[in-house]
Tab-separated table of C-alpha atoms in Angstrom:
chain	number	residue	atom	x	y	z
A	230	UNK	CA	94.062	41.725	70.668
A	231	UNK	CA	93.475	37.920	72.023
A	232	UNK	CA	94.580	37.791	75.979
A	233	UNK	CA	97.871	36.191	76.534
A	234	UNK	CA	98.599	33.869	79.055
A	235	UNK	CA	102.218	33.420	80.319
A	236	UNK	CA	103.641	30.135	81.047
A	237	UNK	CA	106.411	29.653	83.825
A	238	UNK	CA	108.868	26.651	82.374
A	239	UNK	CA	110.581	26.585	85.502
A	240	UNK	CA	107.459	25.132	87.826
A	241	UNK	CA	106.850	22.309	84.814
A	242	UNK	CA	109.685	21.311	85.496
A	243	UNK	CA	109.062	21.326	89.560
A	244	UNK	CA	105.644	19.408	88.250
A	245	UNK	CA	107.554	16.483	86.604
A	246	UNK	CA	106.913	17.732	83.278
A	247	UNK	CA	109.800	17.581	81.094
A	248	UNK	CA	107.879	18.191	77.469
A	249	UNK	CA	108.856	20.966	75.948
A	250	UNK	CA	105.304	21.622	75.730
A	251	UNK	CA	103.695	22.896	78.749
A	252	UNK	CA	100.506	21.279	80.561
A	253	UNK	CA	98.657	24.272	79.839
A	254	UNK	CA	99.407	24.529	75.653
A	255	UNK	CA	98.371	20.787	75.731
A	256	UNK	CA	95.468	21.471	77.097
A	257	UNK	CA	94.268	24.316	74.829
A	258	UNK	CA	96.080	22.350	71.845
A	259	UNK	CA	93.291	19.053	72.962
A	260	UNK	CA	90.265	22.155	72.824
A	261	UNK	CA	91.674	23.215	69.652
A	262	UNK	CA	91.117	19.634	68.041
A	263	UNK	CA	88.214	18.740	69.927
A	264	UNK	CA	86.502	22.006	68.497
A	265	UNK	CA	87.746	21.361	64.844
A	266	UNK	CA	89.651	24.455	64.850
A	267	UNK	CA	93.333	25.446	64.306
A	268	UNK	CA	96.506	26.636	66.374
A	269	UNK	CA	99.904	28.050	65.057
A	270	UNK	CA	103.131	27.283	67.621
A	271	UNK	CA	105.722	29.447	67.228
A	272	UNK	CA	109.442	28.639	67.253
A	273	UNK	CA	112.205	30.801	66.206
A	274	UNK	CA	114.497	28.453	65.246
A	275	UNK	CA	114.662	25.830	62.400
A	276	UNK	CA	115.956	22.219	62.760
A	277	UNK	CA	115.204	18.932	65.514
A	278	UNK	CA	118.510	19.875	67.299
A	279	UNK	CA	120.398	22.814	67.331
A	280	UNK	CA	123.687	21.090	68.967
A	281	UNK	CA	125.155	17.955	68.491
A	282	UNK	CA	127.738	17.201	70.887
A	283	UNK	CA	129.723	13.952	72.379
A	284	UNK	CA	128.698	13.102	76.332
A	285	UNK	CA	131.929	11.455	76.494
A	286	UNK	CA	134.394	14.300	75.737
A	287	UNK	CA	131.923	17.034	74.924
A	288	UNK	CA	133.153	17.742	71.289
A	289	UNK	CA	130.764	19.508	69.332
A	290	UNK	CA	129.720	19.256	65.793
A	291	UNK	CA	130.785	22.262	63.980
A	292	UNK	CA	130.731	23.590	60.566
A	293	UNK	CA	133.853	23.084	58.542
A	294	UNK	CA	133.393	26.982	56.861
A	295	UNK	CA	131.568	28.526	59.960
A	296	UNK	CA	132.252	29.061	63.647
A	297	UNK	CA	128.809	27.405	64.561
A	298	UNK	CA	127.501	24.171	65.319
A	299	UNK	CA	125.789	22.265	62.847
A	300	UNK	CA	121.963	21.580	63.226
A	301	UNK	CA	120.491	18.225	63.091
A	302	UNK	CA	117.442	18.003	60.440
A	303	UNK	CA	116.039	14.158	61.284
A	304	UNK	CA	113.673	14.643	58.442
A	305	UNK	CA	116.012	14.368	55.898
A	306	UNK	CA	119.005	12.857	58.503
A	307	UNK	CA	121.567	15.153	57.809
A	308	UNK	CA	123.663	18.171	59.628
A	309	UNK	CA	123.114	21.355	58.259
A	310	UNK	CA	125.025	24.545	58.441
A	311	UNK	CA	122.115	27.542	58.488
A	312	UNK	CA	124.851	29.969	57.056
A	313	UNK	CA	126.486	28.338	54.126
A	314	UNK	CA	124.336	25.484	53.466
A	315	UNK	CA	127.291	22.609	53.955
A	316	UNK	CA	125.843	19.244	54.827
A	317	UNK	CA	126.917	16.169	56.263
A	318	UNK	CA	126.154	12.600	57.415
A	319	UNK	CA	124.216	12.154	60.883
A	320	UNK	CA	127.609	10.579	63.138
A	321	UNK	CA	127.322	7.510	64.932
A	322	UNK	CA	130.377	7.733	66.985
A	323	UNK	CA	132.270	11.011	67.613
A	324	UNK	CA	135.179	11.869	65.850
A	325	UNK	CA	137.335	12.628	68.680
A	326	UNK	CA	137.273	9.947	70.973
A	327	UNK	CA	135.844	6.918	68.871
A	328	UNK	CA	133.007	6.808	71.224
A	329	UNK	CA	129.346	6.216	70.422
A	330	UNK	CA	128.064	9.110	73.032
A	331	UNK	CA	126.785	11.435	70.453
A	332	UNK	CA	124.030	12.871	71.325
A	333	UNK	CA	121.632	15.803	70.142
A	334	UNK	CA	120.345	18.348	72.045
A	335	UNK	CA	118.288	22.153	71.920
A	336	UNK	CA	114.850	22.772	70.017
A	337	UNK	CA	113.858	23.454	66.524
A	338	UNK	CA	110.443	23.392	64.874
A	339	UNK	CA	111.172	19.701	63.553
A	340	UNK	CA	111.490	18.762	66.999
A	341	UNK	CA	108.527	20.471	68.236
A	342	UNK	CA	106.345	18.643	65.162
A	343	UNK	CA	107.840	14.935	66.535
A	344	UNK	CA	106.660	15.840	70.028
A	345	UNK	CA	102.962	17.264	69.056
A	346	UNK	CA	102.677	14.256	66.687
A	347	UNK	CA	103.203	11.782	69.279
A	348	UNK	CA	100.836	14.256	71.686
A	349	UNK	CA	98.164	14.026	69.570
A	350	UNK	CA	98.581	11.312	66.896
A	351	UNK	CA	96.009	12.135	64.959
A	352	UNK	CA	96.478	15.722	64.590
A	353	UNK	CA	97.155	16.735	60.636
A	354	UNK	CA	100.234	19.261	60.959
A	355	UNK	CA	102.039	21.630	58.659
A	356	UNK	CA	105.792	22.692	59.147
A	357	UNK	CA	106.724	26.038	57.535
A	358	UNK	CA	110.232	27.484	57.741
A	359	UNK	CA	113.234	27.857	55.448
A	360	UNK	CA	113.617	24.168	55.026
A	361	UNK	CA	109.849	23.144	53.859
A	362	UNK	CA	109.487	26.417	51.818
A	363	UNK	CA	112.478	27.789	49.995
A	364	UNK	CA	110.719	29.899	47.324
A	365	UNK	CA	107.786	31.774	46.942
A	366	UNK	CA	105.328	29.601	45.328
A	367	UNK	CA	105.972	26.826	48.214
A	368	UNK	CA	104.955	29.427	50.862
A	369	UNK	CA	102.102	30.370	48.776
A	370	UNK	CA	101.206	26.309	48.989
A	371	UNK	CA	101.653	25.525	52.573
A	372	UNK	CA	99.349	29.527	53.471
A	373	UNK	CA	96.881	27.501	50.578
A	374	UNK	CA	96.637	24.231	52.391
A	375	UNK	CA	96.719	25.789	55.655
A	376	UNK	CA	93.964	28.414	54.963
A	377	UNK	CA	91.493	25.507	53.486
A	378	UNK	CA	91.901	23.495	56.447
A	379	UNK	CA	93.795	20.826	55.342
A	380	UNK	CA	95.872	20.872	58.541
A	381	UNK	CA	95.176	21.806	62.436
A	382	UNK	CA	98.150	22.717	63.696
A	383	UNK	CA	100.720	25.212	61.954
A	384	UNK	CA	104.612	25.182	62.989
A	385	UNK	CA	106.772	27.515	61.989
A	386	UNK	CA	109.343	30.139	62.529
A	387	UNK	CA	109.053	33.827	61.962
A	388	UNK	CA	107.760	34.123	58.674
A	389	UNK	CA	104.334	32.749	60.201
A	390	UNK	CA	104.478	35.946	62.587
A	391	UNK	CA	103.108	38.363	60.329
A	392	UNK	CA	100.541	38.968	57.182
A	393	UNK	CA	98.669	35.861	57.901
A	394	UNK	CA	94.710	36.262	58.054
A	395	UNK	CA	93.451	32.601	58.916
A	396	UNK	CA	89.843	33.346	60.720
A	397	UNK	CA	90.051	29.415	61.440
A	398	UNK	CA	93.136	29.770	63.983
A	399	UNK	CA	91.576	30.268	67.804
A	400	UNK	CA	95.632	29.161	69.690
A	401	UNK	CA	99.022	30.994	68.818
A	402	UNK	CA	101.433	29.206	71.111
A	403	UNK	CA	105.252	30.882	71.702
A	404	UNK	CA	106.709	27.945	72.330
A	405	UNK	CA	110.040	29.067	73.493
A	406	UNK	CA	110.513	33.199	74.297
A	407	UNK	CA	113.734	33.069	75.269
A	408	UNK	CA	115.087	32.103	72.246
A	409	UNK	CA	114.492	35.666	70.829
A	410	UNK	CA	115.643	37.331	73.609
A	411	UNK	CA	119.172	35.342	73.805
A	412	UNK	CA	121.479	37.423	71.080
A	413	UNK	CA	123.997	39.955	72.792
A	414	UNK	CA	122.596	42.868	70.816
A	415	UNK	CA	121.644	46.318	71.967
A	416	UNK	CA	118.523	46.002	69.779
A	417	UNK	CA	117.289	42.501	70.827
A	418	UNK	CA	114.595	43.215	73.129
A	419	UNK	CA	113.067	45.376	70.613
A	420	UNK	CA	113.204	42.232	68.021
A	421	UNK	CA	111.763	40.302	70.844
A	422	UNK	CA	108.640	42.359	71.517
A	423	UNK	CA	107.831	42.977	67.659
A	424	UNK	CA	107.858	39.146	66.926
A	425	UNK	CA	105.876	37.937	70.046
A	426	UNK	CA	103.364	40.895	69.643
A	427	UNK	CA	103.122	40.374	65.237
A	428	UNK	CA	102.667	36.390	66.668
A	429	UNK	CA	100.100	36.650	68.893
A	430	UNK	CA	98.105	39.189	66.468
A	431	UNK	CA	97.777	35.734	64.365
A	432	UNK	CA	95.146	34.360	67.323
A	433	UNK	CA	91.485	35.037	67.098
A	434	UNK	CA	91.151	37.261	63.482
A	435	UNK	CA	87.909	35.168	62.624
A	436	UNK	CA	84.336	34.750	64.731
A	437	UNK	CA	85.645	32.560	67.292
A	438	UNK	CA	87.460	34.427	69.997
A	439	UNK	CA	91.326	33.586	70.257
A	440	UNK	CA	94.446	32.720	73.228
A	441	UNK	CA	97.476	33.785	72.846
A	442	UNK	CA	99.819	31.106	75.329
A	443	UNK	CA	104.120	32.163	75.521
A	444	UNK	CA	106.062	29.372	77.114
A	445	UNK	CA	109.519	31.360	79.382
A	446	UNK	CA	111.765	30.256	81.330
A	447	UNK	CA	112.252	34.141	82.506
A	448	UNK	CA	108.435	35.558	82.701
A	449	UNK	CA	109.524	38.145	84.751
A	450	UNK	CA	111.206	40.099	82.022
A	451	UNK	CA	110.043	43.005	80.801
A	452	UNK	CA	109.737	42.870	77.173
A	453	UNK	CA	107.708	39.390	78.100
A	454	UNK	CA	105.506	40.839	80.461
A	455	UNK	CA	105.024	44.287	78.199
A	456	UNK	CA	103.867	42.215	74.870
A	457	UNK	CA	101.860	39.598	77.076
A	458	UNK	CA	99.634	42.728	78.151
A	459	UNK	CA	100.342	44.451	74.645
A	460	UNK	CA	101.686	47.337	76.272
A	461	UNK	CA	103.577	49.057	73.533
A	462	UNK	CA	103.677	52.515	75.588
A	463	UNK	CA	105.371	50.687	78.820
A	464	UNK	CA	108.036	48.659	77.136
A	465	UNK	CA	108.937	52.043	74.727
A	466	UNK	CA	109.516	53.436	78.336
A	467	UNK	CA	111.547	50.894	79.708
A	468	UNK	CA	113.558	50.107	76.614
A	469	UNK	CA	114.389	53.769	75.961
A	470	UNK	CA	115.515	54.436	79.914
A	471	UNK	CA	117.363	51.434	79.151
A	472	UNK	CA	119.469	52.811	75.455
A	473	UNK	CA	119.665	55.699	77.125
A	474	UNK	CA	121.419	54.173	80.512
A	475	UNK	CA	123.948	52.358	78.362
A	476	UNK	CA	124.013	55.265	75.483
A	477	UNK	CA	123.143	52.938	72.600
A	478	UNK	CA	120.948	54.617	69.888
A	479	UNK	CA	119.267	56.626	69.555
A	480	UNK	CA	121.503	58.577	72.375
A	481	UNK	CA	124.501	57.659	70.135
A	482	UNK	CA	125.293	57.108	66.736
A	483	UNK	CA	127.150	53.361	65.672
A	484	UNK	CA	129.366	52.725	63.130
A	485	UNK	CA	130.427	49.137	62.546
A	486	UNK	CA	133.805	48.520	60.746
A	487	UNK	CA	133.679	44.657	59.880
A	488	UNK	CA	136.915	43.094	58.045
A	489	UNK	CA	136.981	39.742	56.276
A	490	UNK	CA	139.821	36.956	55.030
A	491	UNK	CA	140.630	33.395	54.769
A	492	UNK	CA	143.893	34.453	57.276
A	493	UNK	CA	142.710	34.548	61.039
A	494	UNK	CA	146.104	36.376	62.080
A	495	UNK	CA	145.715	39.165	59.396
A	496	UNK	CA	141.967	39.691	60.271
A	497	UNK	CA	143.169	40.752	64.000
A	498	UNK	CA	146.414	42.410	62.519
A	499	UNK	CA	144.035	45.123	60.009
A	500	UNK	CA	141.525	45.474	62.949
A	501	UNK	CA	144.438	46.770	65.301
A	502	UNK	CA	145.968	48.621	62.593
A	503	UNK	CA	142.631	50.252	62.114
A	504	UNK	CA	141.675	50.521	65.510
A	505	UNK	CA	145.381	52.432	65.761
A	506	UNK	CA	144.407	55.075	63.189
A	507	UNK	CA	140.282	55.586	64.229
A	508	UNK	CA	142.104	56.820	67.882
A	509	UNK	CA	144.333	59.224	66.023
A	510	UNK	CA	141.627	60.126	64.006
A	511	UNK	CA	139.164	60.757	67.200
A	512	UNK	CA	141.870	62.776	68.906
A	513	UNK	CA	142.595	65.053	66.146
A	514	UNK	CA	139.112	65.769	65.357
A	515	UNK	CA	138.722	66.351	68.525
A	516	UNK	CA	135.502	64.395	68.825
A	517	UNK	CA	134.183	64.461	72.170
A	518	UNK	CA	132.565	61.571	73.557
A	519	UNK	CA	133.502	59.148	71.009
A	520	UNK	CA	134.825	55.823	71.671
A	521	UNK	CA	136.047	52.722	69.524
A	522	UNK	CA	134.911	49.233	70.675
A	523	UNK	CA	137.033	46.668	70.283
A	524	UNK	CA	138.603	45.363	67.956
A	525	UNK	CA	137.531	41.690	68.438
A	526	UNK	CA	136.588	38.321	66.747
A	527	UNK	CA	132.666	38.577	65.326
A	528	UNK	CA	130.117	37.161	67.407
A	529	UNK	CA	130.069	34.228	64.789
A	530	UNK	CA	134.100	34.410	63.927
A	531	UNK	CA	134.240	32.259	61.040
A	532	UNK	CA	131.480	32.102	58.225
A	533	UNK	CA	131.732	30.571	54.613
A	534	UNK	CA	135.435	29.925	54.827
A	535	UNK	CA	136.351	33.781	56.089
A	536	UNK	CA	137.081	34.548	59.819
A	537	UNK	CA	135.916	38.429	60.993
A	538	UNK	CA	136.676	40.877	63.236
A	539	UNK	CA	134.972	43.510	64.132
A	540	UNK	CA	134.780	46.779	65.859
A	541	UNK	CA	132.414	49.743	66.877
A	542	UNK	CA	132.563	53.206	67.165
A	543	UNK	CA	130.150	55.546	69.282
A	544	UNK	CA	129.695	58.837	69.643
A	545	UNK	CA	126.911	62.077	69.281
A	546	UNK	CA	128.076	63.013	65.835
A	547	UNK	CA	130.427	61.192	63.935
A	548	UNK	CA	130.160	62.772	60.388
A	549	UNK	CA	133.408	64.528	60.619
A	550	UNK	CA	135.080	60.955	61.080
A	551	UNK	CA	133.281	59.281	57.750
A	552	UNK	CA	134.517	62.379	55.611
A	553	UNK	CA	138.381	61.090	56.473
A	554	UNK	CA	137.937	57.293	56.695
A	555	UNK	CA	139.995	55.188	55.046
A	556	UNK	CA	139.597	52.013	55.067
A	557	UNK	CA	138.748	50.020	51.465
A	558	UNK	CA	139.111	46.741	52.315
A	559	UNK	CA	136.782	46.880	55.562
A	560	UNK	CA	132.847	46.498	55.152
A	561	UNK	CA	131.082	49.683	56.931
A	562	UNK	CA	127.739	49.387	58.411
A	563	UNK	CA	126.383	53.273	59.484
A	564	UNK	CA	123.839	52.914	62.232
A	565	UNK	CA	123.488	49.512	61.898
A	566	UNK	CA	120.223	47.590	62.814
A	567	UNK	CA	122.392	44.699	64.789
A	568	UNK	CA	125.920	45.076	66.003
A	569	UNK	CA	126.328	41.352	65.652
């Protein structure tokens, strides 16, 4: 595997520099070009701003179906929901207060292409992510154009992080790590360490050894620190001590009751009803160290027009509980990969 080289955000910005590229990608990106060969930065997230918000009152841009905020695409000017696909017009003064102090903020891979293009002006780059290849045949032609060097630099999100054999590509640069380790979920460091380790196996597959360069804000975490030395036995030890601490699996078993409708009240009135009956349930079963989490509003509440709550239950063995739910209207995920 290449050697990875970790990148403190924090002293670029003590240096002065406020790109969101760091001194040290910039300089390997300038070797890259000066030695005709190729480099593939790494963003997990799609989009040239991820919030658009108002400096004068702070509202925010959200989607009219979704509890999220809309995401600016400058290519094509629009706002984007990345759930339900709703679109809008880019706002020139904010709905709330009149004012013209909208503003966009955050980091997508269409921002990071405007930055390296006014970098290095005459580098040829290639954007891949949902929005440049929606079906199979335009992924096939952007891997095509990429792998006959009709481009330097690649950009993309995670479906660059794995399968790709391009012997030309000497740089794999994370630009931002601590966008996959941000989610509240009991199985995101694990997501984390796969994707920057499948990433930086992209980086010197050809003659020409390759550097692997991941851009933090928080180098001394673990799972950053583990993958950066490719240390799959350490993190399994500190990520298991870790499930086991809080008893998430494997030490327990999840169950994730999910309940859907246009009606916010009713969506919190079936998940206490529910929530009611799984604690009868528990205590006549008799089920020993089993607990319900919850009920509450989804981590994204409202999503194509249909607000969710959620809850969880955990416990060692929770078979005897599945053979008397019932509960048809409510979606249930059995050891789910994400509780979000």
């Amino acid at each position: 595997m290449p050697p990875v080289e970790v990148i403190d955000l924090r002293n670029e910005l003590h240096a002065g520099n406020t790109s969101i590229i760091s001194r040290r990608l910039q300089e390997e990106l300038a070797r890259v070009l000066e030695n005709k060969q190729q480099a593939i930065l790494f963003l997990n997230r799609r989009g040239a701003a991820s919030c658009v918000l108002c400096r004068d009152c702070g509202y925010t841009v959200m989607c009219e179906h979704c509890d999220i905020p809309m995401t600016y695409h400058s290519t094509e000017r629009i706002l984007l929901c990345h759930y339900c696909g709703l679109q809008s017009k880019v706002l020139q003064f904010c709905p709330q207060c009149k004012s013209s102090g909208i503003r966009y903020f955050g980091l997508g891979t269409e921002k990071i292409q405007e930055t390296i293009q006014r970098l290095f002006p005459e580098a040829r780059l290639l954007r891949w992510d949902r929005d440049t290849a929606r079906n199979r045949r335009a992924h096939e032609q952007l891997l095509d154009r990429f792998a006959g060097r009709e481009a330097d630099i690649l950009i993309g999100t995670q479906m660059i992080a794995k399968g790709l054999d391009l012997p030309g590509v000497t740089l794999v640069g994370v630009v931002s790590a601590d966008i996959a380790l941000g989610l509240p979920d009991y199985s995101t460091t694990e997501r984390a360490f796969t994707l920057l380790t499948q990433v930086a196996g992209r980086a010197g597959r050809g003659a020409e050894a390759g550097q692997v360069i991941i851009q933090t804000f928080n180098p001394q975490h673990f799972c950053i620190e583990t993958a950066s030395h490719h240390d799959y036995h350490e993190f399994y030890k500190m990520e298991i001590n870790s499930r086991y601490r809080y008893q998430y699996p494997p030490f327990r078993h999840f169950v994730k009751f999910t309940y859907s409708h246009e009606n916010r009240q009713r969506c919190q009135n079936e998940a206490l009803l529910l929530y009611d009956r799984l604690k009868q349930w528990i205590e006549r079963l008799g089920l020993a160290e089993t607990d319900v989490v919850g009920p509450a509003p989804a981590l994204m509440e409202r999503m194509r027009g249909k607000y969710r709550w959620q809850m969880i239950v955990r416990g060692p063995d929770l078979h005897q509980l599945l053979r008397v739910i019932e509960a048809p209207e409510w979606e249930i995920d059995i050891d789910p990969v994400s509780t979000i």
